[in-house]
């Protein structure tokens, strides 16, 4: 059980793409957990749809398998009860066959929350929304959930958002960035705005720089087809990493109200110093993994996995970003992410400035600057690195130790998956943890020039061996400024 259950209104949730990977790994397990914790109201319906002609029983067997595979402590009794909420309706989005049947099902309950979850590729957002609009299935209780990628640049994002916007109002559109649903990410807001301790120090006078690392040990595997059209900059930086940066850098919002938070994040995105074509070589590094070793075994390189020797898609990116405002001027934000790196670790490290003067003799050893580490995964938690005296009589030797709070140790409750929180927020109609359209536009406005600088540069991404920390140029990017990548959680 998670800590506290806040009831939600009765709902019909329609999942398009219900036979896909996202539904299997995330959506069905998340819904099962919310059901098991007693949050799904009696009568709520999960209406699943895809092109395949499953019977209800066949589809429920598929969901059963998804829950059995992804939820460790499920019980057969609860799973059976959960499956009673699930029904299947085949819909062919191309021909429109099946939408009439969906309308009939939905018309039976016109007054409950009606959420459409589009767990499909972005090319299908338009056709689905059009059918829902024409079929008069969108009412004042409706909302739509869309997954990234929202476009592949600013122009295509605009077209996509216009398409969805023709049928749903902005307050009905929930653009998921699942990083915002992660417990530690929300804890970043608690840490900053529910403690008086950090805010006075949260600026360039006290913070030297910030590092954000989202490293994965897996390669692209079966997703190579999609991934090759995106690359690390679009897949991770444009959304997840920029959202993390916003939460670190934003001004205190007026309240936790969705628009207050999103207004502040938008200001950060707009204040990002543009990376021009001339600067791109200095401020960005892109890499692509070659064959190497991961988790003790040999793994192929990206090009072999993809089966295309000419791809120039980056599987690693490191960037130096700057935020041109009073709080952050002169404080670099070093960002990096990649596939097939040495470890799976995501963390934000806030490096404070060194003390201005030491009263200790040389014997005391080096006095390292304080660091605040917000660990997203694995082992979510917060750590503050502080200097203390080495215990024992004689002399004064100093060393740095962590003040450590692992959430798993501190709270004896299950850490919910991001999707559990986000799906329930959709039902509640709370958009705080979802991206507003202007945020998506502002993020692309910063990313687009980097993409075009890379496109016009004649070079290819730098190769790095799978199982390492990326190209050496990424180390140089930080070392050039007299700094190093933190290795706290590693
Ligand atoms: C997704 C990306 O949005 O996030 C994937 O498309 C990536 O490429 C994934 O692997 C990482 O999410 P998490 O929650 O496992 O860190």
Short mmCIF file of C-alpha atoms and ligand atoms in Angstrom, two decimals:
data_model
loop_
_atom_site.label_atom_id
_atom_site.label_comp_id
_atom_site.label_asym_id
_atom_site.label_seq_id
_atom_site.Cartn_x
_atom_site.Cartn_y
_atom_site.Cartn_z
CA UNK A 1 0.00 0.00 0.00
CA UNK A 2 1.18 3.52 -0.68
CA UNK A 3 0.78 6.03 2.10
CA UNK A 4 -2.58 7.72 1.55
CA UNK A 5 -5.41 7.29 -0.89
CA UNK A 6 -7.20 10.34 -2.20
CA UNK A 7 -10.47 9.37 -3.80
CA UNK A 8 -11.11 10.16 -7.44
CA UNK A 9 -14.42 10.60 -9.24
CA UNK A 10 -15.99 7.77 -11.16
CA UNK A 11 -14.44 7.41 -14.61
CA UNK A 12 -14.28 5.70 -17.97
CA UNK A 13 -10.72 5.39 -19.20
CA UNK A 14 -10.33 4.54 -22.88
CA UNK A 15 -6.87 3.27 -23.78
CA UNK A 16 -5.92 3.38 -27.47
CA UNK A 17 -2.90 1.23 -28.31
CA UNK A 18 -3.95 -1.16 -25.57
CA UNK A 19 -2.02 -4.12 -26.96
CA UNK A 20 1.26 -2.23 -26.99
CA UNK A 21 4.35 -2.17 -24.86
CA UNK A 22 3.39 0.88 -22.77
CA UNK A 23 0.07 -0.69 -21.80
CA UNK A 24 1.80 -3.94 -20.89
CA UNK A 25 4.72 -2.55 -18.90
CA UNK A 26 3.21 0.56 -17.36
CA UNK A 27 -0.48 1.34 -17.77
CA UNK A 28 -2.05 -1.98 -16.76
CA UNK A 29 0.31 -2.55 -13.81
CA UNK A 30 -0.28 1.06 -12.66
CA UNK A 31 -4.07 0.67 -12.88
CA UNK A 32 -3.88 -2.62 -11.03
CA UNK A 33 -1.98 -0.94 -8.18
CA UNK A 34 -4.49 1.90 -7.93
CA UNK A 35 -7.31 -0.64 -7.94
CA UNK A 36 -5.58 -2.76 -5.33
CA UNK A 37 -5.04 0.27 -3.12
CA UNK A 38 -8.75 1.04 -3.29
CA UNK A 39 -8.52 4.21 -5.38
CA UNK A 40 -10.51 3.06 -8.40
CA UNK A 41 -14.20 3.72 -7.69
CA UNK A 42 -16.65 0.84 -8.00
CA UNK A 43 -18.16 1.06 -11.46
CA UNK A 44 -15.11 2.62 -13.13
CA UNK A 45 -14.38 1.15 -16.54
CA UNK A 46 -11.10 0.62 -18.37
CA UNK A 47 -12.05 0.32 -22.02
CA UNK A 48 -9.13 -0.98 -24.01
CA UNK A 49 -8.80 -0.77 -27.73
CA UNK A 50 -6.41 -1.76 -30.47
CA UNK A 51 -6.74 -3.10 -33.97
CA UNK A 52 -6.52 -6.79 -33.07
CA UNK A 53 -9.77 -8.64 -32.61
CA UNK A 54 -9.38 -9.94 -29.09
CA UNK A 55 -12.41 -11.16 -27.21
CA UNK A 56 -12.81 -9.72 -23.72
CA UNK A 57 -11.47 -12.94 -22.25
CA UNK A 58 -8.46 -13.03 -24.54
CA UNK A 59 -7.59 -9.44 -23.75
CA UNK A 60 -8.05 -9.97 -20.01
CA UNK A 61 -5.64 -12.89 -20.23
CA UNK A 62 -3.13 -10.49 -21.80
CA UNK A 63 -3.65 -8.00 -18.96
CA UNK A 64 -3.35 -10.79 -16.40
CA UNK A 65 0.01 -11.69 -17.86
CA UNK A 66 1.11 -8.02 -17.80
CA UNK A 67 0.25 -7.69 -14.12
CA UNK A 68 1.78 -11.05 -13.22
CA UNK A 69 4.96 -10.05 -14.96
CA UNK A 70 5.27 -6.51 -13.61
CA UNK A 71 3.63 -6.54 -10.18
CA UNK A 72 5.54 -8.63 -7.69
CA UNK A 73 2.97 -8.90 -4.92
CA UNK A 74 -0.33 -9.21 -6.79
CA UNK A 75 -2.98 -11.60 -5.53
CA UNK A 76 -5.16 -13.71 -7.80
CA UNK A 77 -8.30 -12.53 -6.04
CA UNK A 78 -7.50 -8.85 -6.51
CA UNK A 79 -6.33 -9.43 -10.06
CA UNK A 80 -9.63 -11.15 -10.92
CA UNK A 81 -11.54 -8.24 -9.42
CA UNK A 82 -9.41 -5.73 -11.36
CA UNK A 83 -9.96 -7.62 -14.61
CA UNK A 84 -13.71 -7.16 -14.17
CA UNK A 85 -13.18 -3.42 -14.79
CA UNK A 86 -11.40 -4.12 -18.10
CA UNK A 87 -13.17 -4.61 -21.42
CA UNK A 88 -11.86 -4.76 -24.97
CA UNK A 89 -13.16 -3.10 -28.09
CA UNK A 90 -11.36 -3.53 -31.44
CA UNK A 91 -10.96 -0.26 -33.31
CA UNK A 92 -9.28 0.27 -36.65
CA UNK A 93 -8.10 3.85 -36.57
CA UNK A 94 -7.34 3.82 -40.29
CA UNK A 95 -10.88 2.91 -41.41
CA UNK A 96 -12.70 4.25 -38.36
CA UNK A 97 -14.36 0.87 -37.77
CA UNK A 98 -15.22 0.44 -34.11
CA UNK A 99 -15.70 4.09 -33.17
CA UNK A 100 -19.51 3.75 -33.33
CA UNK A 101 -19.34 0.89 -30.87
CA UNK A 102 -17.14 3.00 -28.60
CA UNK A 103 -19.67 5.82 -28.71
CA UNK A 104 -22.41 3.46 -27.69
CA UNK A 105 -20.37 2.23 -24.73
CA UNK A 106 -19.49 5.76 -23.63
CA UNK A 107 -23.01 7.14 -24.07
CA UNK A 108 -24.16 4.80 -21.32
CA UNK A 109 -22.38 7.05 -18.79
CA UNK A 110 -22.34 10.65 -20.04
CA UNK A 111 -21.69 12.21 -16.62
CA UNK A 112 -18.55 10.44 -15.47
CA UNK A 113 -14.97 11.54 -16.13
CA UNK A 114 -14.04 10.37 -19.61
CA UNK A 115 -10.30 10.05 -20.27
CA UNK A 116 -8.80 9.03 -23.59
CA UNK A 117 -5.26 7.74 -23.29
CA UNK A 118 -3.48 7.74 -26.65
CA UNK A 119 -0.76 5.13 -26.13
CA UNK A 120 -0.06 5.18 -29.88
CA UNK A 121 2.42 6.84 -32.22
CA UNK A 122 1.94 10.59 -32.78
CA UNK A 123 0.82 10.00 -36.38
CA UNK A 124 -2.40 8.55 -34.95
CA UNK A 125 -3.18 11.46 -32.58
CA UNK A 126 -4.89 13.39 -35.38
CA UNK A 127 -7.08 10.57 -36.76
CA UNK A 128 -8.16 9.48 -33.25
CA UNK A 129 -9.02 13.01 -32.12
CA UNK A 130 -10.95 13.66 -35.33
CA UNK A 131 -13.03 10.51 -34.87
CA UNK A 132 -13.73 11.35 -31.24
CA UNK A 133 -14.72 14.88 -32.23
CA UNK A 134 -16.92 13.88 -35.17
CA UNK A 135 -18.53 11.12 -33.13
CA UNK A 136 -19.41 13.67 -30.42
CA UNK A 137 -17.61 11.61 -27.79
CA UNK A 138 -15.83 14.63 -26.33
CA UNK A 139 -17.85 16.34 -23.64
CA UNK A 140 -17.07 18.64 -20.73
CA UNK A 141 -15.91 15.68 -18.62
CA UNK A 142 -13.41 14.54 -21.25
CA UNK A 143 -9.67 14.75 -21.29
CA UNK A 144 -6.97 13.35 -23.53
CA UNK A 145 -3.55 12.04 -22.60
CA UNK A 146 -0.72 12.15 -25.10
CA UNK A 147 2.75 10.72 -24.82
CA UNK A 148 5.95 12.12 -26.18
CA UNK A 149 7.46 12.52 -28.71
CA UNK A 150 5.43 15.69 -29.27
CA UNK A 151 6.88 16.44 -32.66
CA UNK A 152 10.45 16.18 -33.84
CA UNK A 153 11.02 19.92 -33.87
CA UNK A 154 9.11 23.11 -33.11
CA UNK A 155 7.23 23.11 -36.42
CA UNK A 156 5.96 19.54 -36.23
CA UNK A 157 5.06 20.00 -32.54
CA UNK A 158 2.91 22.97 -33.53
CA UNK A 159 1.08 20.90 -36.13
CA UNK A 160 0.51 18.09 -33.63
CA UNK A 161 -0.70 20.43 -30.91
CA UNK A 162 -2.98 22.23 -33.37
CA UNK A 163 -4.47 18.89 -34.41
CA UNK A 164 -5.26 17.80 -30.86
CA UNK A 165 -6.30 21.36 -29.99
CA UNK A 166 -9.03 21.36 -32.65
CA UNK A 167 -10.95 18.80 -30.59
CA UNK A 168 -9.79 19.31 -27.00
CA UNK A 169 -9.27 22.55 -25.08
CA UNK A 170 -5.85 23.11 -23.53
CA UNK A 171 -7.25 22.40 -20.04
CA UNK A 172 -8.32 18.95 -21.31
CA UNK A 173 -4.93 18.03 -22.80
CA UNK A 174 -2.54 16.08 -20.57
CA UNK A 175 0.93 15.87 -22.13
CA UNK A 176 2.70 13.22 -20.12
CA UNK A 177 6.32 13.53 -19.15
CA UNK A 178 6.61 10.53 -16.88
CA UNK A 179 9.65 12.03 -15.14
CA UNK A 180 7.33 14.52 -13.48
CA UNK A 181 5.45 11.64 -11.89
CA UNK A 182 8.55 10.21 -10.25
CA UNK A 183 8.49 10.56 -6.48
CA UNK A 184 11.92 12.15 -6.21
CA UNK A 185 11.11 14.70 -8.86
CA UNK A 186 8.11 15.85 -6.86
CA UNK A 187 10.33 15.75 -3.82
CA UNK A 188 12.50 18.34 -5.46
CA UNK A 189 9.61 20.76 -5.04
CA UNK A 190 9.09 19.66 -1.43
CA UNK A 191 12.79 20.05 -0.72
CA UNK A 192 12.96 23.52 -2.18
CA UNK A 193 9.65 24.95 -1.09
CA UNK A 194 8.78 23.16 2.15
CA UNK A 195 12.15 23.85 3.79
CA UNK A 196 13.50 27.27 4.66
CA UNK A 197 17.04 25.93 4.56
CA UNK A 198 17.80 25.83 0.86
CA UNK A 199 16.06 28.78 -0.73
CA UNK A 200 18.42 31.50 0.61
CA UNK A 201 21.36 29.55 -0.86
CA UNK A 202 19.63 28.65 -4.12
CA UNK A 203 21.38 31.06 -6.48
CA UNK A 204 24.66 31.88 -8.16
CA UNK A 205 26.12 33.48 -5.04
CA UNK A 206 26.18 30.09 -3.31
CA UNK A 207 25.85 27.51 -6.06
CA UNK A 208 28.82 26.91 -8.33
CA UNK A 209 27.10 24.71 -10.86
CA UNK A 210 24.47 21.99 -11.31
CA UNK A 211 24.81 18.61 -13.01
CA UNK A 212 21.95 16.52 -14.28
CA UNK A 213 22.72 12.97 -15.37
CA UNK A 214 20.23 10.45 -16.72
CA UNK A 215 22.32 7.42 -17.59
CA UNK A 216 20.95 4.12 -18.83
CA UNK A 217 22.81 0.84 -19.09
CA UNK A 218 20.45 -0.66 -21.65
CA UNK A 219 20.80 -0.14 -25.37
CA UNK A 220 17.97 0.69 -27.75
CA UNK A 221 17.11 -2.99 -28.33
CA UNK A 222 13.73 -3.46 -29.99
CA UNK A 223 13.05 0.29 -30.09
CA UNK A 224 15.80 1.00 -32.61
CA UNK A 225 13.27 1.86 -35.34
CA UNK A 226 11.69 4.68 -33.32
CA UNK A 227 14.91 5.71 -31.61
CA UNK A 228 16.76 6.26 -34.86
CA UNK A 229 14.22 8.92 -35.84
CA UNK A 230 14.71 10.68 -32.50
CA UNK A 231 18.12 10.38 -30.82
CA UNK A 232 19.05 11.29 -27.26
CA UNK A 233 18.47 15.03 -27.63
CA UNK A 234 14.84 14.63 -28.69
CA UNK A 235 14.14 11.48 -26.69
CA UNK A 236 15.44 12.66 -23.30
CA UNK A 237 16.72 16.23 -23.25
CA UNK A 238 13.83 18.11 -24.92
CA UNK A 239 11.45 16.72 -22.32
CA UNK A 240 12.68 14.84 -19.23
CA UNK A 241 15.97 16.63 -18.65
CA UNK A 242 14.68 20.12 -19.41
CA UNK A 243 11.77 19.47 -17.05
CA UNK A 244 14.22 18.51 -14.31
CA UNK A 245 16.25 21.61 -15.02
CA UNK A 246 13.08 23.73 -14.74
CA UNK A 247 12.21 22.30 -11.34
CA UNK A 248 15.71 22.99 -10.05
CA UNK A 249 15.88 26.49 -11.46
CA UNK A 250 12.35 27.93 -11.30
CA UNK A 251 11.30 30.70 -8.96
CA UNK A 252 8.95 29.68 -6.15
CA UNK A 253 5.52 29.48 -7.76
CA UNK A 254 2.65 31.31 -6.14
CA UNK A 255 1.01 27.94 -5.31
CA UNK A 256 0.99 24.35 -6.50
CA UNK A 257 -1.78 25.26 -8.87
CA UNK A 258 -1.04 23.91 -12.38
CA UNK A 259 -0.64 27.26 -14.10
CA UNK A 260 1.44 28.81 -11.31
CA UNK A 261 3.97 25.97 -11.55
CA UNK A 262 3.94 25.89 -15.33
CA UNK A 263 4.29 29.67 -15.61
CA UNK A 264 7.50 29.47 -13.59
CA UNK A 265 8.88 26.55 -15.58
CA UNK A 266 8.14 28.41 -18.79
CA UNK A 267 10.17 31.41 -17.60
CA UNK A 268 13.19 29.15 -17.10
CA UNK A 269 12.85 27.64 -20.57
CA UNK A 270 12.61 31.08 -22.08
CA UNK A 271 15.68 32.24 -20.16
CA UNK A 272 17.90 29.42 -21.45
CA UNK A 273 20.74 31.02 -23.39
CA UNK A 274 20.42 29.93 -27.01
CA UNK A 275 23.18 27.67 -28.29
CA UNK A 276 24.10 29.10 -31.67
CA UNK A 277 25.53 27.16 -34.57
CA UNK A 278 28.98 28.56 -33.78
CA UNK A 279 28.73 27.59 -30.10
CA UNK A 280 27.34 24.11 -30.63
CA UNK A 281 30.75 22.53 -31.06
CA UNK A 282 31.95 24.03 -27.77
CA UNK A 283 28.81 23.47 -25.71
CA UNK A 284 27.48 20.13 -26.94
CA UNK A 285 28.85 16.62 -27.35
CA UNK A 286 27.03 13.82 -29.13
CA UNK A 287 28.04 10.20 -29.10
CA UNK A 288 26.97 6.82 -30.41
CA UNK A 289 27.78 3.55 -28.69
CA UNK A 290 30.00 0.95 -30.24
CA UNK A 291 30.21 -2.73 -29.25
CA UNK A 292 31.38 -3.23 -25.69
CA UNK A 293 30.36 -4.89 -22.46
CA UNK A 294 27.37 -4.29 -20.25
CA UNK A 295 26.33 -6.17 -17.11
CA UNK A 296 29.30 -8.46 -17.64
CA UNK A 297 28.35 -9.55 -21.17
CA UNK A 298 29.38 -8.50 -24.65
CA UNK A 299 26.86 -6.22 -26.37
CA UNK A 300 26.65 -5.03 -29.98
CA UNK A 301 27.06 -1.45 -31.11
CA UNK A 302 24.14 0.81 -32.04
CA UNK A 303 24.67 0.50 -35.79
CA UNK A 304 24.59 -3.30 -35.61
CA UNK A 305 21.44 -3.24 -33.49
CA UNK A 306 19.82 -0.91 -35.96
CA UNK A 307 21.13 -2.72 -39.03
CA UNK A 308 22.18 0.52 -40.71
CA UNK A 309 25.86 1.35 -40.86
CA UNK A 310 25.26 4.97 -41.86
CA UNK A 311 23.03 6.25 -39.08
CA UNK A 312 24.27 9.43 -37.42
CA UNK A 313 21.68 9.33 -34.62
CA UNK A 314 23.18 10.15 -31.25
CA UNK A 315 22.70 7.76 -28.32
CA UNK A 316 24.53 10.10 -25.94
CA UNK A 317 24.48 13.82 -25.43
CA UNK A 318 26.22 16.16 -23.02
CA UNK A 319 25.48 19.88 -22.94
CA UNK A 320 26.47 22.97 -21.08
CA UNK A 321 23.38 25.10 -20.56
CA UNK A 322 23.13 28.55 -19.03
CA UNK A 323 20.11 30.37 -17.69
CA UNK A 324 20.25 34.07 -18.32
CA UNK A 325 18.48 35.55 -15.32
CA UNK A 326 19.48 37.16 -12.02
CA UNK A 327 19.36 33.96 -9.99
CA UNK A 328 21.44 31.80 -12.31
CA UNK A 329 23.68 34.05 -14.43
CA UNK A 330 27.15 32.47 -14.54
CA UNK A 331 26.03 29.10 -13.10
CA UNK A 332 26.47 26.33 -15.68
CA UNK A 333 23.99 23.47 -15.83
CA UNK A 334 25.81 20.45 -17.24
CA UNK A 335 23.37 17.93 -18.68
CA UNK A 336 24.13 14.43 -19.94
CA UNK A 337 22.20 11.37 -20.92
CA UNK A 338 22.90 8.25 -22.88
CA UNK A 339 22.19 4.62 -23.60
CA UNK A 340 24.62 1.80 -22.82
CA UNK A 341 26.50 3.78 -20.22
CA UNK A 342 28.40 2.25 -17.32
CA UNK A 343 25.43 2.24 -14.96
CA UNK A 344 21.76 3.07 -14.70
CA UNK A 345 21.72 6.17 -12.57
CA UNK A 346 19.74 9.40 -12.67
CA UNK A 347 20.63 12.22 -10.39
CA UNK A 348 20.75 15.95 -9.97
CA UNK A 349 23.84 17.22 -8.19
CA UNK A 350 23.90 20.77 -6.89
CA UNK A 351 27.49 21.83 -6.27
CA UNK A 352 27.77 24.64 -3.75
CA UNK A 353 30.64 27.09 -3.77
CA UNK A 354 33.72 26.31 -1.69
CA UNK A 355 34.19 28.00 1.70
CA UNK A 356 35.78 31.44 1.30
CA UNK A 357 38.63 30.81 3.77
CA UNK A 358 39.93 27.82 5.75
CA UNK A 359 40.92 28.13 9.41
CA UNK A 360 42.33 24.59 9.41
CA UNK A 361 45.92 23.60 8.94
CA UNK A 362 47.15 21.56 6.02
CA UNK A 363 46.90 18.36 8.13
CA UNK A 364 43.14 18.68 8.15
CA UNK A 365 43.11 17.60 4.51
CA UNK A 366 41.10 18.95 1.61
CA UNK A 367 37.89 20.74 2.33
CA UNK A 368 35.47 19.77 -0.43
CA UNK A 369 32.54 21.99 -1.30
CA UNK A 370 29.09 20.83 -0.19
CA UNK A 371 26.95 18.94 -2.64
CA UNK A 372 23.27 18.19 -2.60
CA UNK A 373 22.44 15.03 -4.52
CA UNK A 374 18.90 14.27 -5.54
CA UNK A 375 18.83 10.67 -6.71
CA UNK A 376 15.99 9.68 -9.00
CA UNK A 377 17.09 6.11 -9.56
CA UNK A 378 18.12 3.64 -8.41
CA UNK A 379 17.54 3.89 -4.67
CA UNK A 380 15.62 7.18 -4.70
CA UNK A 381 16.65 9.63 -2.07
CA UNK A 382 18.42 12.81 -1.11
CA UNK A 383 21.97 13.14 0.11
CA UNK A 384 23.84 16.16 1.42
CA UNK A 385 27.61 15.96 1.44
CA UNK A 386 29.08 17.83 4.38
CA UNK A 387 32.48 18.11 6.01
CA UNK A 388 32.95 16.70 9.52
CA UNK A 389 35.85 16.00 11.84
CA UNK A 390 37.21 12.50 11.67
CA UNK A 391 36.30 10.90 15.00
CA UNK A 392 39.05 10.26 17.56
CA UNK A 393 41.46 12.16 19.71
CA UNK A 394 44.44 13.99 18.36
CA UNK A 395 44.56 16.47 15.55
CA UNK A 396 41.78 17.78 13.43
CA UNK A 397 41.35 15.79 10.28
CA UNK A 398 38.36 16.54 8.17
CA UNK A 399 36.43 14.42 5.77
CA UNK A 400 33.30 14.60 3.71
CA UNK A 401 30.39 12.35 4.66
CA UNK A 402 26.88 12.00 3.33
CA UNK A 403 23.81 12.99 5.29
CA UNK A 404 21.77 10.35 3.62
CA UNK A 405 18.08 9.79 3.22
CA UNK A 406 17.03 6.83 1.18
CA UNK A 407 13.26 6.92 0.67
CA UNK A 408 13.02 3.13 0.72
CA UNK A 409 14.63 3.05 4.18
CA UNK A 410 12.81 6.08 5.53
CA UNK A 411 9.31 5.06 4.48
CA UNK A 412 8.19 1.52 4.74
CA UNK A 413 5.76 1.91 1.89
CA UNK A 414 5.92 0.86 -1.71
CA UNK A 415 7.27 3.55 -3.99
CA UNK A 416 4.55 4.02 -6.62
CA UNK A 417 5.43 4.12 -10.29
CA UNK A 418 5.16 7.51 -11.99
CA UNK A 419 2.21 6.32 -14.10
CA UNK A 420 0.09 5.56 -11.03
CA UNK A 421 0.27 9.15 -9.90
CA UNK A 422 -0.13 10.59 -13.37
CA UNK A 423 -3.14 8.51 -14.43
CA UNK A 424 -4.96 9.47 -11.23
CA UNK A 425 -4.05 13.14 -11.81
CA UNK A 426 -5.67 12.87 -15.23
CA UNK A 427 -8.86 11.59 -13.64
CA UNK A 428 -8.72 14.38 -11.06
CA UNK A 429 -8.13 16.93 -13.81
CA UNK A 430 -4.94 18.17 -12.15
CA UNK A 431 -2.45 19.37 -14.78
CA UNK A 432 0.37 20.44 -12.45
CA UNK A 433 2.61 17.54 -13.49
CA UNK A 434 1.82 17.77 -17.21
CA UNK A 435 3.43 19.93 -19.85
CA UNK A 436 1.52 22.92 -21.13
CA UNK A 437 1.69 23.67 -24.83
CA UNK A 438 3.86 26.77 -24.44
CA UNK A 439 6.40 24.77 -22.43
CA UNK A 440 6.72 22.27 -25.26
CA UNK A 441 7.17 25.14 -27.74
CA UNK A 442 9.79 26.85 -25.57
CA UNK A 443 11.71 23.60 -25.11
CA UNK A 444 11.81 23.08 -28.88
CA UNK A 445 12.86 26.69 -29.42
CA UNK A 446 16.02 25.90 -27.43
CA UNK A 447 16.58 22.45 -28.95
CA UNK A 448 15.96 23.32 -32.63
CA UNK A 449 19.16 25.39 -33.15
CA UNK A 450 21.24 22.57 -31.66
CA UNK A 451 19.63 20.10 -34.05
CA UNK A 452 20.29 22.34 -37.02
CA UNK A 453 23.88 23.00 -35.92
CA UNK A 454 24.45 19.24 -35.79
CA UNK A 455 22.74 18.79 -39.15
CA UNK A 456 25.00 21.31 -40.83
CA UNK A 457 28.19 20.08 -39.13
CA UNK A 458 29.78 17.53 -41.37
CA UNK A 459 31.05 15.34 -38.53
CA UNK A 460 29.36 12.27 -37.05
CA UNK A 461 28.63 11.52 -33.37
CA UNK A 462 31.74 10.43 -31.51
CA UNK A 463 31.92 6.70 -30.86
CA UNK A 464 32.04 5.41 -27.29
CA UNK A 465 32.43 1.89 -26.05
CA UNK A 466 29.25 0.42 -24.57
CA UNK A 467 29.56 0.22 -20.79
CA UNK A 468 31.59 3.43 -20.40
CA UNK A 469 30.56 6.99 -19.50
CA UNK A 470 30.35 8.22 -23.08
CA UNK A 471 32.85 9.98 -25.33
CA UNK A 472 35.88 11.57 -23.68
CA UNK A 473 34.74 14.90 -25.13
CA UNK A 474 31.97 14.85 -22.50
CA UNK A 475 34.58 14.76 -19.74
CA UNK A 476 36.49 17.53 -21.49
CA UNK A 477 33.31 19.66 -21.69
CA UNK A 478 33.25 19.89 -17.90
CA UNK A 479 36.98 19.76 -17.24
CA UNK A 480 37.57 22.69 -19.52
CA UNK A 481 35.77 24.74 -16.85
CA UNK A 482 37.91 23.25 -14.06
CA UNK A 483 35.15 20.86 -12.92
CA UNK A 484 34.46 17.12 -13.11
CA UNK A 485 31.35 15.00 -13.44
CA UNK A 486 30.21 13.91 -9.98
CA UNK A 487 30.51 10.25 -9.20
CA UNK A 488 28.55 10.26 -5.96
CA UNK A 489 25.87 7.78 -6.74
CA UNK A 490 28.13 5.64 -8.86
C1 LIG B 1 11.54 7.37 -22.23
C2 LIG B 1 12.52 7.30 -23.36
O1 LIG B 1 10.79 8.55 -22.31
O2 LIG B 1 12.25 7.35 -21.00
C3 LIG B 1 13.36 6.04 -23.25
O3 LIG B 1 11.82 7.29 -24.59
C4 LIG B 1 14.02 5.96 -21.90
O4 LIG B 1 14.34 6.00 -24.28
C5 LIG B 1 13.00 6.16 -20.78
O5 LIG B 1 14.62 4.70 -21.77
C6 LIG B 1 13.68 6.27 -19.43
O6 LIG B 1 12.71 6.27 -18.44
P1 LIG B 1 13.05 5.71 -16.99
O7 LIG B 1 11.83 6.00 -16.19
O8 LIG B 1 13.35 4.26 -17.14
O9 LIG B 1 14.25 6.48 -16.52
#
